[in-house]
mmCIF file of C-alpha atoms in Angstrom:
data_model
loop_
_atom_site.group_PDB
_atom_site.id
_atom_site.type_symbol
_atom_site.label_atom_id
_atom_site.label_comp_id
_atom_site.label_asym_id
_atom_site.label_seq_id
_atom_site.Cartn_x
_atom_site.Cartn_y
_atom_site.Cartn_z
ATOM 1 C CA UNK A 1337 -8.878 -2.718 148.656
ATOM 2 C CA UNK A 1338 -11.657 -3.375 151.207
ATOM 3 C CA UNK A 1339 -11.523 -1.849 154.770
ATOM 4 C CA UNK A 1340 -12.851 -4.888 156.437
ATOM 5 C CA UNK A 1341 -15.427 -8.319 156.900
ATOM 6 C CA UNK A 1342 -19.435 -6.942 158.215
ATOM 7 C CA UNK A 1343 -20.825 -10.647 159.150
ATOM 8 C CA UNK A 1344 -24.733 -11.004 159.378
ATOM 9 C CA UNK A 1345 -26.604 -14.096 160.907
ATOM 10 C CA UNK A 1346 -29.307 -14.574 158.739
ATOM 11 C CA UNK A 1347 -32.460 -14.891 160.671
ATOM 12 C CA UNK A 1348 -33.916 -11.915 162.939
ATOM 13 C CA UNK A 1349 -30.802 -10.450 162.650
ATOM 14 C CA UNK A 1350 -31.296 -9.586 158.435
ATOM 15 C CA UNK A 1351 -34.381 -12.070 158.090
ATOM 16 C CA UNK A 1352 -37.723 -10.594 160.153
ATOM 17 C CA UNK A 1353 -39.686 -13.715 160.436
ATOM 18 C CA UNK A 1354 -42.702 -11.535 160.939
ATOM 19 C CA UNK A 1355 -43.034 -10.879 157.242
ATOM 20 C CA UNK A 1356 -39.933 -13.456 156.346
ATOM 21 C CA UNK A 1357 -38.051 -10.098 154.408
ATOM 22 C CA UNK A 1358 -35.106 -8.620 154.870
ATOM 23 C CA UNK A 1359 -36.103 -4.747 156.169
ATOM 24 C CA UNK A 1360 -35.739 -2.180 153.143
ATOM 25 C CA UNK A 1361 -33.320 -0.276 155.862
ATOM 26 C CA UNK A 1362 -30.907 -3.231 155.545
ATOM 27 C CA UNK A 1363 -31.219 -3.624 152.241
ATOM 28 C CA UNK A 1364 -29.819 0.055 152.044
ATOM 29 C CA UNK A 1365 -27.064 -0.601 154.662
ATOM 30 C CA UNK A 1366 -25.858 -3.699 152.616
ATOM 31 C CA UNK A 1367 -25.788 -1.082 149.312
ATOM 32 C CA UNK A 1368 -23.545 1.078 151.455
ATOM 33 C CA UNK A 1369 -21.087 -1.208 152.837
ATOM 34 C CA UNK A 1370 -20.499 -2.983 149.848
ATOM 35 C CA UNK A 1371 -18.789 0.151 148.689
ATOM 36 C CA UNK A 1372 -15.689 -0.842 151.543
ATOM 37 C CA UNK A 1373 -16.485 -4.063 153.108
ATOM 38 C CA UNK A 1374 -16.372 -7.460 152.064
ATOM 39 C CA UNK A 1375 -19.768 -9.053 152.921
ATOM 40 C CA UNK A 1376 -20.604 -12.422 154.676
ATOM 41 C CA UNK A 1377 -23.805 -13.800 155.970
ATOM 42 C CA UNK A 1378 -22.906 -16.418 158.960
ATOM 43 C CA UNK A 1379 -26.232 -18.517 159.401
ATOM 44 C CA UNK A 1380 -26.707 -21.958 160.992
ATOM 45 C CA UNK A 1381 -28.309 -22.992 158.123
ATOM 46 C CA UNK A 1382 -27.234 -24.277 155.021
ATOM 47 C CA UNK A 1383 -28.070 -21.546 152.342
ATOM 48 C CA UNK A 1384 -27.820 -23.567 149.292
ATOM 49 C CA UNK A 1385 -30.739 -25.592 150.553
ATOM 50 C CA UNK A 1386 -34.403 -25.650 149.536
ATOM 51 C CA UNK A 1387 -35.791 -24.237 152.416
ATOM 52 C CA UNK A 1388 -32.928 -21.245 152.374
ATOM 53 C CA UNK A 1389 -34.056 -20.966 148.402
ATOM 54 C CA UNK A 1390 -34.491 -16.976 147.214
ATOM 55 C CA UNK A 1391 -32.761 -15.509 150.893
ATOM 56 C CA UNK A 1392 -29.706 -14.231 149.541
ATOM 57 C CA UNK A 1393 -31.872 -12.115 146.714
ATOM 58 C CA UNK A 1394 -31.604 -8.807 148.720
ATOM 59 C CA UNK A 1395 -28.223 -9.559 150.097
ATOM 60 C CA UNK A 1396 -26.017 -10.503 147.641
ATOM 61 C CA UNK A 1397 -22.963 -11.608 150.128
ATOM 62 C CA UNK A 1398 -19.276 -12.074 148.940
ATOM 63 C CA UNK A 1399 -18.634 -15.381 151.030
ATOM 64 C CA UNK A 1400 -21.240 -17.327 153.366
ATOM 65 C CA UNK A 1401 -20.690 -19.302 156.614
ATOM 66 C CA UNK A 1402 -23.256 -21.623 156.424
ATOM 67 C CA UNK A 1403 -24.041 -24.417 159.597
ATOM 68 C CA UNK A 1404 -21.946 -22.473 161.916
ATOM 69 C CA UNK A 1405 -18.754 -22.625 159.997
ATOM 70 C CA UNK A 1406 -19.073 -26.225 159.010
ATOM 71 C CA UNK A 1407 -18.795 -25.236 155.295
ATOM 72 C CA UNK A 1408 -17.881 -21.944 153.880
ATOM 73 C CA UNK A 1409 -18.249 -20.252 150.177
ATOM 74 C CA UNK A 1410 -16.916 -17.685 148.088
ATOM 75 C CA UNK A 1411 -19.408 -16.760 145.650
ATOM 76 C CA UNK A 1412 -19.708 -20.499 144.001
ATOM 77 C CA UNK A 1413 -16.530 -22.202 145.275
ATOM 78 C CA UNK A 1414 -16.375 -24.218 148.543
ATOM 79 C CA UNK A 1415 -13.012 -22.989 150.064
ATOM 80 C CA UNK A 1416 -13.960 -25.046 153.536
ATOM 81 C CA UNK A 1417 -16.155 -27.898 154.752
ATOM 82 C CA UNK A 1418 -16.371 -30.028 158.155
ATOM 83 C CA UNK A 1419 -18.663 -33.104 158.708
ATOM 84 C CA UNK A 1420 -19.321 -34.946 162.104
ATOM 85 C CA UNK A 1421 -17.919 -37.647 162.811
ATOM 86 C CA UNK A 1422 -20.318 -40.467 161.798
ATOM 87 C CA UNK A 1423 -19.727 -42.275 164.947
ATOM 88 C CA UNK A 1424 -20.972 -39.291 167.243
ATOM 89 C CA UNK A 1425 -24.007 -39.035 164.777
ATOM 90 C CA UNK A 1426 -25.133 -42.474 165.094
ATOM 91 C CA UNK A 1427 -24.972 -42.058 168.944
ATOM 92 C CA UNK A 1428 -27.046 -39.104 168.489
ATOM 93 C CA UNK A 1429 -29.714 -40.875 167.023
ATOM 94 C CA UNK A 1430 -29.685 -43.994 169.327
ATOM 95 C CA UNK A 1431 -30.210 -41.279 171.977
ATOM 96 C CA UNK A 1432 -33.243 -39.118 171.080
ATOM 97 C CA UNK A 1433 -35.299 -42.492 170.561
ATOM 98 C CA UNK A 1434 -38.705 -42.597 172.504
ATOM 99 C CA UNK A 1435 -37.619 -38.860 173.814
ATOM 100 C CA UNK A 1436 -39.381 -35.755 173.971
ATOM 101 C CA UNK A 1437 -37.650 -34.032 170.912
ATOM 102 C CA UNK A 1438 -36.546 -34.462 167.465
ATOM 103 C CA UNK A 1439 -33.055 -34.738 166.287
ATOM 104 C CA UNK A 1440 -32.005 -35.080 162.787
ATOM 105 C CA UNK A 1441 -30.565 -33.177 159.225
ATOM 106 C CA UNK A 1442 -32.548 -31.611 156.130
ATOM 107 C CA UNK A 1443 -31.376 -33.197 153.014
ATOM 108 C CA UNK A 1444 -31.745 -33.335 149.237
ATOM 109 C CA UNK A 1445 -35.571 -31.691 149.990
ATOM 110 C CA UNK A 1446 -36.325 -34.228 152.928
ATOM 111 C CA UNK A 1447 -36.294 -34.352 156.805
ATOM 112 C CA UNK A 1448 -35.282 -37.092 158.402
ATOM 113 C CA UNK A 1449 -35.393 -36.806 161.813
ATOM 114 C CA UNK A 1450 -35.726 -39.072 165.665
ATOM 115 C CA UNK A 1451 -39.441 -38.668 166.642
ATOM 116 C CA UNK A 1452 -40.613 -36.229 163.451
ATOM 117 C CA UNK A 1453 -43.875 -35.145 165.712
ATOM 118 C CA UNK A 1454 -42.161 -32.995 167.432
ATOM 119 C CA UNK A 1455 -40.722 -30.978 164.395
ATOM 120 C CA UNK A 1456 -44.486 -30.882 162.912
ATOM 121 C CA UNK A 1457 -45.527 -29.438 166.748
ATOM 122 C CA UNK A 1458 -42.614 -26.963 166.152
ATOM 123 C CA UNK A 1459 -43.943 -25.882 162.629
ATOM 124 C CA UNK A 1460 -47.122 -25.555 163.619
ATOM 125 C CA UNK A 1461 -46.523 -23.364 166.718
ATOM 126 C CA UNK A 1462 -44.413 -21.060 164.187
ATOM 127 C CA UNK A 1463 -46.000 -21.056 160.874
ATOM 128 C CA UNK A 1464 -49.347 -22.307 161.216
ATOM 129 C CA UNK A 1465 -48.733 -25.298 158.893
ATOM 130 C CA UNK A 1466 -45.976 -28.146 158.633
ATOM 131 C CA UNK A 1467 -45.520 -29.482 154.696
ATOM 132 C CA UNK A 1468 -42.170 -31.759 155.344
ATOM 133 C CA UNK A 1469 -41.212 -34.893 153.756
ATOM 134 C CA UNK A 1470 -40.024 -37.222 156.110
ATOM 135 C CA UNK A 1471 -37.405 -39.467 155.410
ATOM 136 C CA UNK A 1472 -36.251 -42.596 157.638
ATOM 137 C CA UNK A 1473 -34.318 -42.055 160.429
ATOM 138 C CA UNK A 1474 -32.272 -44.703 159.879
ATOM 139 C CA UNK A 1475 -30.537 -42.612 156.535
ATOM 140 C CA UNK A 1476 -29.471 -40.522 159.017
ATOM 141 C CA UNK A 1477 -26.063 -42.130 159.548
ATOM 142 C CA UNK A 1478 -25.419 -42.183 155.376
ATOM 143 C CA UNK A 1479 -25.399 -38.762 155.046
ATOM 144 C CA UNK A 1480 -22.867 -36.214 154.789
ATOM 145 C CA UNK A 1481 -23.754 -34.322 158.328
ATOM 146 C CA UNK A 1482 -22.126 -30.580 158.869
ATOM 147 C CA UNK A 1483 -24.403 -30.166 161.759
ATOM 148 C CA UNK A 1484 -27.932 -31.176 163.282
ATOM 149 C CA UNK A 1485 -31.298 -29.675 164.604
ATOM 150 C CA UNK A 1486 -32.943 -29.820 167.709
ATOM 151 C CA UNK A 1487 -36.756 -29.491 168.236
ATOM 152 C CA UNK A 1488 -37.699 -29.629 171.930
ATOM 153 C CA UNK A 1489 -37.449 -28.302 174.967
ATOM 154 C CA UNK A 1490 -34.268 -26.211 176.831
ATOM 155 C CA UNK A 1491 -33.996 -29.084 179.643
ATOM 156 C CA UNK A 1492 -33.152 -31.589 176.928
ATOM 157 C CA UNK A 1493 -30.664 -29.759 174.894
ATOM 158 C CA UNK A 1494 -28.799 -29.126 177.704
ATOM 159 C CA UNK A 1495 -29.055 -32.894 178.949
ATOM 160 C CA UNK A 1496 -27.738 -33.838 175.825
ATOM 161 C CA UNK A 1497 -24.257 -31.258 176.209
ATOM 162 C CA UNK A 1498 -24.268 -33.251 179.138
ATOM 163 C CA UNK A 1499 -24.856 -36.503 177.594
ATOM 164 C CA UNK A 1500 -22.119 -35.703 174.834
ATOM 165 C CA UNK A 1501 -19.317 -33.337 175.795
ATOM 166 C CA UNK A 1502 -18.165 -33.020 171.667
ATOM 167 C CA UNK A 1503 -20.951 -30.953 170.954
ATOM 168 C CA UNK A 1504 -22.756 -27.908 171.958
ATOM 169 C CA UNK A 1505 -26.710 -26.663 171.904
ATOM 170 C CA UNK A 1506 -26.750 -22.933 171.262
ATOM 171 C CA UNK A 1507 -30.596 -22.367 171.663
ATOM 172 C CA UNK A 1508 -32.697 -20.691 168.673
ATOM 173 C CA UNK A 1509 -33.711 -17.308 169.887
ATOM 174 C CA UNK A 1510 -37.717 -17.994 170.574
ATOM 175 C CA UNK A 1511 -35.979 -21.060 172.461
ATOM 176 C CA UNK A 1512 -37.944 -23.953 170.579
ATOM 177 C CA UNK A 1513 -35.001 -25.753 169.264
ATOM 178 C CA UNK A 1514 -31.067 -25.442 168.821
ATOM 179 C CA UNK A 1515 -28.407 -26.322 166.409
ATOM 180 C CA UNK A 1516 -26.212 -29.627 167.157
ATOM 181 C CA UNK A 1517 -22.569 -28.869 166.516
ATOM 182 C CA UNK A 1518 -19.295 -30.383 167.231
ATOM 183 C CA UNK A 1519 -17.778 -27.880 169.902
ATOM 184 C CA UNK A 1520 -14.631 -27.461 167.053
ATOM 185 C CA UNK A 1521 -16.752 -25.572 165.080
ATOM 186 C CA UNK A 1522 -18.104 -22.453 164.997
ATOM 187 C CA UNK A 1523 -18.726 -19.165 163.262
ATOM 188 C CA UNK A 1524 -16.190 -17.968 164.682
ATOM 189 C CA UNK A 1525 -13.841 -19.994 163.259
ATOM 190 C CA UNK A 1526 -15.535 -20.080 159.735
ATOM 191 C CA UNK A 1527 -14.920 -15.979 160.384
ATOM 192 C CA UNK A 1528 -11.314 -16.388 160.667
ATOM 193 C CA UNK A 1529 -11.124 -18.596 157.540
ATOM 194 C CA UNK A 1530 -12.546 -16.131 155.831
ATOM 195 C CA UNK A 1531 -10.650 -13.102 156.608
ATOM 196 C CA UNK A 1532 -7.072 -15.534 155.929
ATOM 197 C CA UNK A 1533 -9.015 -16.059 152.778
ATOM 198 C CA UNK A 1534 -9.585 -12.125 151.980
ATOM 199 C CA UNK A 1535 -6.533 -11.182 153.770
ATOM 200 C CA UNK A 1536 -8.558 -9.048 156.173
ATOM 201 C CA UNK A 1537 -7.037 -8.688 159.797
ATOM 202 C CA UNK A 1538 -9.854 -9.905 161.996
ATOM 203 C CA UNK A 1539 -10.004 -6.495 163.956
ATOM 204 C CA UNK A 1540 -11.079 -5.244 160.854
ATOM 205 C CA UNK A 1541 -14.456 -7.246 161.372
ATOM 206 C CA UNK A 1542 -18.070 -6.251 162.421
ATOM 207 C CA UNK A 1543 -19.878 -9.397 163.206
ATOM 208 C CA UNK A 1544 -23.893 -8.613 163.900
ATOM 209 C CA UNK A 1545 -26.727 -11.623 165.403
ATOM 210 C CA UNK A 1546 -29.291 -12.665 167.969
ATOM 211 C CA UNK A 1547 -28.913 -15.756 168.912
ATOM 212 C CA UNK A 1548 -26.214 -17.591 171.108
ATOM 213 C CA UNK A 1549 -24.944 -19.683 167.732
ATOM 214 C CA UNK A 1550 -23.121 -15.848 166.922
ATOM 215 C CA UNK A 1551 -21.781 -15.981 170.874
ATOM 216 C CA UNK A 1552 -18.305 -16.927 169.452
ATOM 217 C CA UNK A 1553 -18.222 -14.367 166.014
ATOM 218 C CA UNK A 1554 -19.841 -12.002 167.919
ATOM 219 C CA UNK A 1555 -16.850 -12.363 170.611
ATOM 220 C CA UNK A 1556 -14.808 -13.054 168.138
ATOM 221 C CA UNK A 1557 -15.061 -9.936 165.354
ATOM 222 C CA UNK A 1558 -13.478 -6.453 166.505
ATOM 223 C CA UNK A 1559 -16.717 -5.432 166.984
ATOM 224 C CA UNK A 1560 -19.938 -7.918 168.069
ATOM 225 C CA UNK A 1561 -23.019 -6.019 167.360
ATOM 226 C CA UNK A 1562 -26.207 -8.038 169.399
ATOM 227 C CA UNK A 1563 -29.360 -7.306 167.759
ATOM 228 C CA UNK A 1564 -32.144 -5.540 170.252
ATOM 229 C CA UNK A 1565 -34.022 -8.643 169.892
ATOM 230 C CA UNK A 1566 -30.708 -10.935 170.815
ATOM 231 C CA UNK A 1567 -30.056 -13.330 173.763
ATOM 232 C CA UNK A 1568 -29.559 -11.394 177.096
ATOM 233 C CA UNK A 1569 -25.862 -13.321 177.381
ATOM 234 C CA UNK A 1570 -25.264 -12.208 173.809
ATOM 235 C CA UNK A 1571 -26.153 -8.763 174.038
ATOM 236 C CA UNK A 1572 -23.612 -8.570 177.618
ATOM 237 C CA UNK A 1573 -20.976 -10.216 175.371
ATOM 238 C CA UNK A 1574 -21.537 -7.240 172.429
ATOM 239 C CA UNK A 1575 -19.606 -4.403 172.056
ATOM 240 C CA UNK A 1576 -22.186 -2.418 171.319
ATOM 241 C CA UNK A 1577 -26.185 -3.309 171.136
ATOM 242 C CA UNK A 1578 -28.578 -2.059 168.427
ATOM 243 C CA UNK A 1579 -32.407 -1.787 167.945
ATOM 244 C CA UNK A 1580 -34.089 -4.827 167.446
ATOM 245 C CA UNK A 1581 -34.544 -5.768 163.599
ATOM 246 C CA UNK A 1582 -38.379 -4.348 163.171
ATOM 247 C CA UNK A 1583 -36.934 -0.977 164.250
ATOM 248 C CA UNK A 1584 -34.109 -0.838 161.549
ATOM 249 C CA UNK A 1585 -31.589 -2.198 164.082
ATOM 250 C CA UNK A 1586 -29.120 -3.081 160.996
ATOM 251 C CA UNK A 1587 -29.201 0.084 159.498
ATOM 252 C CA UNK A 1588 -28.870 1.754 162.810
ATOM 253 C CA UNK A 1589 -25.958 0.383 163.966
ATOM 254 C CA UNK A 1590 -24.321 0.829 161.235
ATOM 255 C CA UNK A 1591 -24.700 4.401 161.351
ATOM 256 C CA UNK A 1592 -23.846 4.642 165.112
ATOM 257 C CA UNK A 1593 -20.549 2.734 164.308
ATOM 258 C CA UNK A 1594 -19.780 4.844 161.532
ATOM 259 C CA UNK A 1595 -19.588 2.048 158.982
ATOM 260 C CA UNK A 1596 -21.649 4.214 156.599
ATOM 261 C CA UNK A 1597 -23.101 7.566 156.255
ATOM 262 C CA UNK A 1598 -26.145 8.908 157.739
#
């Protein structure tokens, strides 16, 4: 019988986009608490994509929230999944035309996204190279959509919470972009499916991220572990705060929380 749920967001919380690995400290942590925990990775993306291919190598989780609880697996089997209401999407998308950002989904190995030169601008700024395929816009609407993705700047994601009270903006941590979700969902709430699922009271949970899409699990677990890197409002929301995740901030918090041995 497992002791508990340790949640991970996926990126800069286990993922170091510096080298795009997952520190060897984690990778020891994970080992560890596999021994008593049930393991999840929560993540804003979808990790059966393309572009999430190979990610899960070093972690090996026993359930994953992918788009901010919009769908939710157990090893192969989908036990949970949420789509936007197509109405809301297509409103989106009338919207962001001839604005300064990009809105849209990744799909099937294609982008289609509301003014795509702003997600190349994005790429380049992080990665040094943008190597999408764009798809029309217009597809958009046709497709099953869990959540979207913002490219642009803070004032606009927050004129679009204005804009459309159903969904919320939680900013990416360097601030480029955010994730477009319906304000019903949340990792929060894929959390709490998940420990109904396991039959794991949720103050039995350790939820750990950076960015203010883990706000809610982090709020949420019985304990919220903010990443050294986090969000200022994330870490004040934490119960406790670790190192950042280039300074083994995984592995030492869960030493300093007693989750595994030293």
């Amino acid at each position: 019988m497992k002791k508990g749920i340790v949640s991970f967001d996926m990126d800069m919380t286990l993922l170091d986009h510096k080298d795009y690995k997952v520190p060897e400290s984690a990778v020891r942590a994970l080992e560890l608490l596999r021994e008593n925990y049930y393991i999840v990775v929560a993540t804003g993306r979808d990790m059966d994509s393309s572009y999430s291919a190979g990610l899960l190598d070093h972690v090996d989780p026993d359930a994953v929230i992918h788009q901010n609880g919009t769908k939710i697996t157990v090893g192969d089997q989908l036990i949970y999944e949420h789509r936007m209401d197509p109405q809301l999407v297509e409103e989106l998308v009338r919207y962001a035309e001839g604005k300064p950002f990009a809105i849209g989904v990744t799909a099937e190995g294609r982008d289609y996204y509301v003014n795509p030169q702003y997600v190349t601008i994005h790429d380049m700024l992080r990665w040094k190279s943008s190597t999408r395929s764009f798809g029309d816009p217009d597809e958009i609407g046709k497709l099953p959509v869990r959540t979207m993705v913002y490219m642009g700047p803070v004032i606009w994601a927050r004129r679009i919470e204005q804009t459309f009270p159903a969904v919320k903006l939680p900013l990416f941590a360097a601030k480029t972009g955010a994730d477009v979700i319906e304000t019903c969902a949340s990792k929060a709430e894929g959390l709490r499916r998940l420990c109904e699922y396991f039959h794991i009271d949720i103050r039995d949970t350790v939820a750990f991220g950076d960015s203010m899409n883990d706000y809610e699990i982090v709020k949420a677990a019985g304990i919220g572990v903010a990443m050294g890197n986090g969000f200022p409002d994330l870490k004040a929301a934490a119960d406790y705060v670790t190192a950042p995740i280039g300074e083994d901030g995984v592995w030492k918090a869960c030493v300093a929380l007693d989750l595994i041995g030293s």
